[in-house]
PDB file of C-alpha atoms in Angstrom:
ATOM      1  CA  UNK A1447     125.582 136.045 148.739  1.00 90.00           C
ATOM      2  CA  UNK A1448     122.404 134.488 149.350  1.00 96.00           C
ATOM      3  CA  UNK A1449     119.019 136.577 149.453  1.00 97.00           C
ATOM      4  CA  UNK A1450     115.788 135.766 151.983  1.00 97.00           C
ATOM      5  CA  UNK A1451     112.618 137.182 151.824  1.00 97.00           C
ATOM      6  CA  UNK A1452     110.684 135.990 155.267  1.00 97.00           C
ATOM      7  CA  UNK A1453     106.238 136.078 155.380  1.00 97.00           C
ATOM      8  CA  UNK A1454     103.892 134.359 157.356  1.00 97.00           C
ATOM      9  CA  UNK A1455     103.642 136.393 160.742  1.00 95.00           C
ATOM     10  CA  UNK A1456     100.683 137.863 162.324  1.00 96.00           C
ATOM     11  CA  UNK A1457      98.292 138.294 165.462  1.00 97.00           C
ATOM     12  CA  UNK A1458      97.292 134.783 166.319  1.00 97.00           C
ATOM     13  CA  UNK A1459      95.511 132.997 169.797  1.00 97.00           C
ATOM     14  CA  UNK A1460      97.575 131.296 172.270  1.00 97.00           C
ATOM     15  CA  UNK A1461      96.832 127.890 171.460  1.00 97.00           C
ATOM     16  CA  UNK A1462      97.058 128.298 167.116  1.00 97.00           C
ATOM     17  CA  UNK A1463      98.865 127.894 165.017  1.00 97.00           C
ATOM     18  CA  UNK A1464     101.531 129.716 162.138  1.00 97.00           C
ATOM     19  CA  UNK A1465     103.854 128.626 159.126  1.00 98.00           C
ATOM     20  CA  UNK A1466     106.428 130.996 158.428  1.00 98.00           C
ATOM     21  CA  UNK A1467     107.963 131.078 155.170  1.00 98.00           C
ATOM     22  CA  UNK A1468     111.240 132.112 153.762  1.00 98.00           C
ATOM     23  CA  UNK A1469     112.044 132.981 150.036  1.00 98.00           C
ATOM     24  CA  UNK A1470     115.387 132.284 149.654  1.00 97.00           C
ATOM     25  CA  UNK A1471     117.492 132.934 145.900  1.00 94.00           C
ATOM     26  CA  UNK A1472     121.550 133.320 145.154  1.00 91.00           C
ATOM     27  CA  UNK A1473     124.658 131.332 146.324  1.00 82.00           C
ATOM     28  CA  UNK A1474     122.735 128.577 147.827  1.00 83.00           C
ATOM     29  CA  UNK A1475     124.513 125.133 147.117  1.00 88.00           C
ATOM     30  CA  UNK A1476     127.224 126.678 148.901  1.00 91.00           C
ATOM     31  CA  UNK A1477     124.656 127.727 152.323  1.00 94.00           C
ATOM     32  CA  UNK A1478     125.275 124.832 154.094  1.00 95.00           C
ATOM     33  CA  UNK A1479     122.659 125.735 156.680  1.00 97.00           C
ATOM     34  CA  UNK A1480     119.569 127.845 157.149  1.00 97.00           C
ATOM     35  CA  UNK A1481     117.549 128.517 160.425  1.00 98.00           C
ATOM     36  CA  UNK A1482     115.375 130.882 163.187  1.00 98.00           C
ATOM     37  CA  UNK A1483     116.022 133.302 164.652  1.00 98.00           C
ATOM     38  CA  UNK A1484     113.859 135.162 166.715  1.00 98.00           C
ATOM     39  CA  UNK A1485     114.438 138.831 168.617  1.00 97.00           C
ATOM     40  CA  UNK A1486     112.260 141.011 171.839  1.00 93.00           C
ATOM     41  CA  UNK A1487     113.193 144.136 171.858  1.00 88.00           C
ATOM     42  CA  UNK A1488     115.113 144.819 174.393  1.00 91.00           C
ATOM     43  CA  UNK A1489     116.177 140.925 174.639  1.00 94.00           C
ATOM     44  CA  UNK A1490     119.167 139.692 173.381  1.00 94.00           C
ATOM     45  CA  UNK A1491     118.254 137.755 169.636  1.00 96.00           C
ATOM     46  CA  UNK A1492     117.548 133.746 170.039  1.00 97.00           C
ATOM     47  CA  UNK A1493     118.265 130.816 167.880  1.00 98.00           C
ATOM     48  CA  UNK A1494     114.627 128.905 167.804  1.00 98.00           C
ATOM     49  CA  UNK A1495     114.860 126.490 164.566  1.00 98.00           C
ATOM     50  CA  UNK A1496     118.242 125.536 163.060  1.00 98.00           C
ATOM     51  CA  UNK A1497     118.490 122.603 159.868  1.00 97.00           C
ATOM     52  CA  UNK A1498     122.075 121.622 158.216  1.00 96.00           C
ATOM     53  CA  UNK A1499     121.235 120.979 154.681  1.00 91.00           C
ATOM     54  CA  UNK A1500     124.395 118.605 153.808  1.00 84.00           C
ATOM     55  CA  UNK A1501     123.797 115.414 155.956  1.00 84.00           C
ATOM     56  CA  UNK A1502     120.013 117.336 156.542  1.00 88.00           C
ATOM     57  CA  UNK A1503     120.250 117.142 160.572  1.00 95.00           C
ATOM     58  CA  UNK A1504     117.984 119.789 162.472  1.00 97.00           C
ATOM     59  CA  UNK A1505     118.414 121.394 165.621  1.00 98.00           C
ATOM     60  CA  UNK A1506     116.000 123.346 168.357  1.00 98.00           C
ATOM     61  CA  UNK A1507     116.299 125.646 170.306  1.00 97.00           C
ATOM     62  CA  UNK A1508     114.255 123.736 174.525  1.00 97.00           C
ATOM     63  CA  UNK A1509     112.060 126.374 174.348  1.00 94.00           C
ATOM     64  CA  UNK A1510     109.996 125.818 171.019  1.00 96.00           C
ATOM     65  CA  UNK A1511     111.512 122.020 170.691  1.00 96.00           C
ATOM     66  CA  UNK A1512     107.274 119.914 170.057  1.00 96.00           C
ATOM     67  CA  UNK A1513     105.670 122.619 168.695  1.00 97.00           C
ATOM     68  CA  UNK A1514     108.119 124.315 166.383  1.00 98.00           C
ATOM     69  CA  UNK A1515     109.792 122.633 163.159  1.00 98.00           C
ATOM     70  CA  UNK A1516     112.051 123.518 160.484  1.00 98.00           C
ATOM     71  CA  UNK A1517     111.711 121.996 157.088  1.00 96.00           C
ATOM     72  CA  UNK A1518     113.039 122.974 152.868  1.00 95.00           C
ATOM     73  CA  UNK A1519     111.374 122.978 149.649  1.00 94.00           C
ATOM     74  CA  UNK A1520     114.036 122.474 147.633  1.00 92.00           C
ATOM     75  CA  UNK A1521     111.964 122.665 144.388  1.00 93.00           C
ATOM     76  CA  UNK A1522     110.809 125.752 145.924  1.00 94.00           C
ATOM     77  CA  UNK A1523     113.742 127.176 147.321  1.00 95.00           C
ATOM     78  CA  UNK A1524     111.645 127.556 150.109  1.00 97.00           C
ATOM     79  CA  UNK A1525     112.495 128.026 154.177  1.00 97.00           C
ATOM     80  CA  UNK A1526     109.496 127.406 156.524  1.00 98.00           C
ATOM     81  CA  UNK A1527     108.816 127.354 159.978  1.00 98.00           C
ATOM     82  CA  UNK A1528     105.776 125.871 161.326  1.00 98.00           C
ATOM     83  CA  UNK A1529     105.209 126.471 164.951  1.00 96.00           C
ATOM     84  CA  UNK A1530     102.300 124.912 166.899  1.00 96.00           C
ATOM     85  CA  UNK A1531     101.112 125.526 170.336  1.00 96.00           C
ATOM     86  CA  UNK A1532     101.646 128.694 170.084  1.00 97.00           C
ATOM     87  CA  UNK A1533     102.506 130.857 173.248  1.00 96.00           C
ATOM     88  CA  UNK A1534     102.381 135.031 174.515  1.00 96.00           C
ATOM     89  CA  UNK A1535     106.063 134.098 175.482  1.00 95.00           C
ATOM     90  CA  UNK A1536     106.327 133.092 171.522  1.00 96.00           C
ATOM     91  CA  UNK A1537     105.682 136.759 170.460  1.00 97.00           C
ATOM     92  CA  UNK A1538     108.539 137.873 169.318  1.00 97.00           C
ATOM     93  CA  UNK A1539     110.776 139.487 165.150  1.00 98.00           C
ATOM     94  CA  UNK A1540     111.127 136.106 163.015  1.00 98.00           C
ATOM     95  CA  UNK A1541     114.533 135.870 160.980  1.00 98.00           C
ATOM     96  CA  UNK A1542     115.118 133.348 158.529  1.00 98.00           C
ATOM     97  CA  UNK A1543     119.259 133.916 158.492  1.00 98.00           C
ATOM     98  CA  UNK A1544     121.342 131.631 156.239  1.00 98.00           C
ATOM     99  CA  UNK A1545     124.935 130.038 157.026  1.00 97.00           C
ATOM    100  CA  UNK A1546     128.356 132.100 155.743  1.00 96.00           C
ATOM    101  CA  UNK A1547     129.753 129.671 152.501  1.00 94.00           C
ATOM    102  CA  UNK A1548     131.632 126.195 152.901  1.00 95.00           C
ATOM    103  CA  UNK A1549     130.733 126.354 157.512  1.00 95.00           C
ATOM    104  CA  UNK A1550     129.193 123.251 158.576  1.00 94.00           C
ATOM    105  CA  UNK A1551     127.372 123.302 161.865  1.00 95.00           C
ATOM    106  CA  UNK A1552     126.484 120.246 164.432  1.00 95.00           C
ATOM    107  CA  UNK A1553     123.766 122.617 166.590  1.00 96.00           C
ATOM    108  CA  UNK A1554     121.663 125.239 167.186  1.00 97.00           C
ATOM    109  CA  UNK A1555     122.744 127.710 165.902  1.00 97.00           C
ATOM    110  CA  UNK A1556     122.906 130.769 167.438  1.00 97.00           C
ATOM    111  CA  UNK A1557     122.165 135.280 166.064  1.00 96.00           C
ATOM    112  CA  UNK A1558     125.951 134.744 165.658  1.00 97.00           C
ATOM    113  CA  UNK A1559     126.020 131.960 163.397  1.00 98.00           C
ATOM    114  CA  UNK A1560     124.469 133.108 160.430  1.00 98.00           C
ATOM    115  CA  UNK A1561     125.589 135.607 157.893  1.00 97.00           C
ATOM    116  CA  UNK A1562     122.381 136.398 155.775  1.00 97.00           C
ATOM    117  CA  UNK A1563     119.375 137.770 157.437  1.00 98.00           C
ATOM    118  CA  UNK A1564     116.004 138.835 155.842  1.00 98.00           C
ATOM    119  CA  UNK A1565     113.714 141.629 157.361  1.00 97.00           C
ATOM    120  CA  UNK A1566     112.326 140.179 159.949  1.00 97.00           C
ATOM    121  CA  UNK A1567     108.184 138.793 160.074  1.00 98.00           C
ATOM    122  CA  UNK A1568     106.896 139.758 162.998  1.00 98.00           C
ATOM    123  CA  UNK A1569     104.511 137.107 165.150  1.00 98.00           C
ATOM    124  CA  UNK A1570     102.782 138.785 167.354  1.00 97.00           C
ATOM    125  CA  UNK A1571     100.783 135.909 169.724  1.00 97.00           C
ATOM    126  CA  UNK A1572      97.416 137.034 172.675  1.00 96.00           C
ATOM    127  CA  UNK A1573      96.160 135.859 175.429  1.00 93.00           C
TER     128      UNK A1573
END
């Protein structure tokens, strides 16, 4: 079981920046990838960033490449999503998510690739 708690969302103007945090606890030694997924009401969930942990690699959606950065502080066991050059279309609920145990990934994760989810943190970007 992996427990995830997000924080750091808020309301910002277009062009601004935010850092989302996700506190990770539980069976993290058997979890080989984590990521961030966002959801706009009425639309599909969109995977935006994935970090593979055993052989570290990061993957990003085309829509956020160059603006979003996923990282992890292993000492604090916190996953981050640094978001810069925010756009109005980035407005969404952002979820931290973890893959199923003993499972790796070699590409950006979609919502179906994750087993554990946090409660989400809202990001609202105004023009």
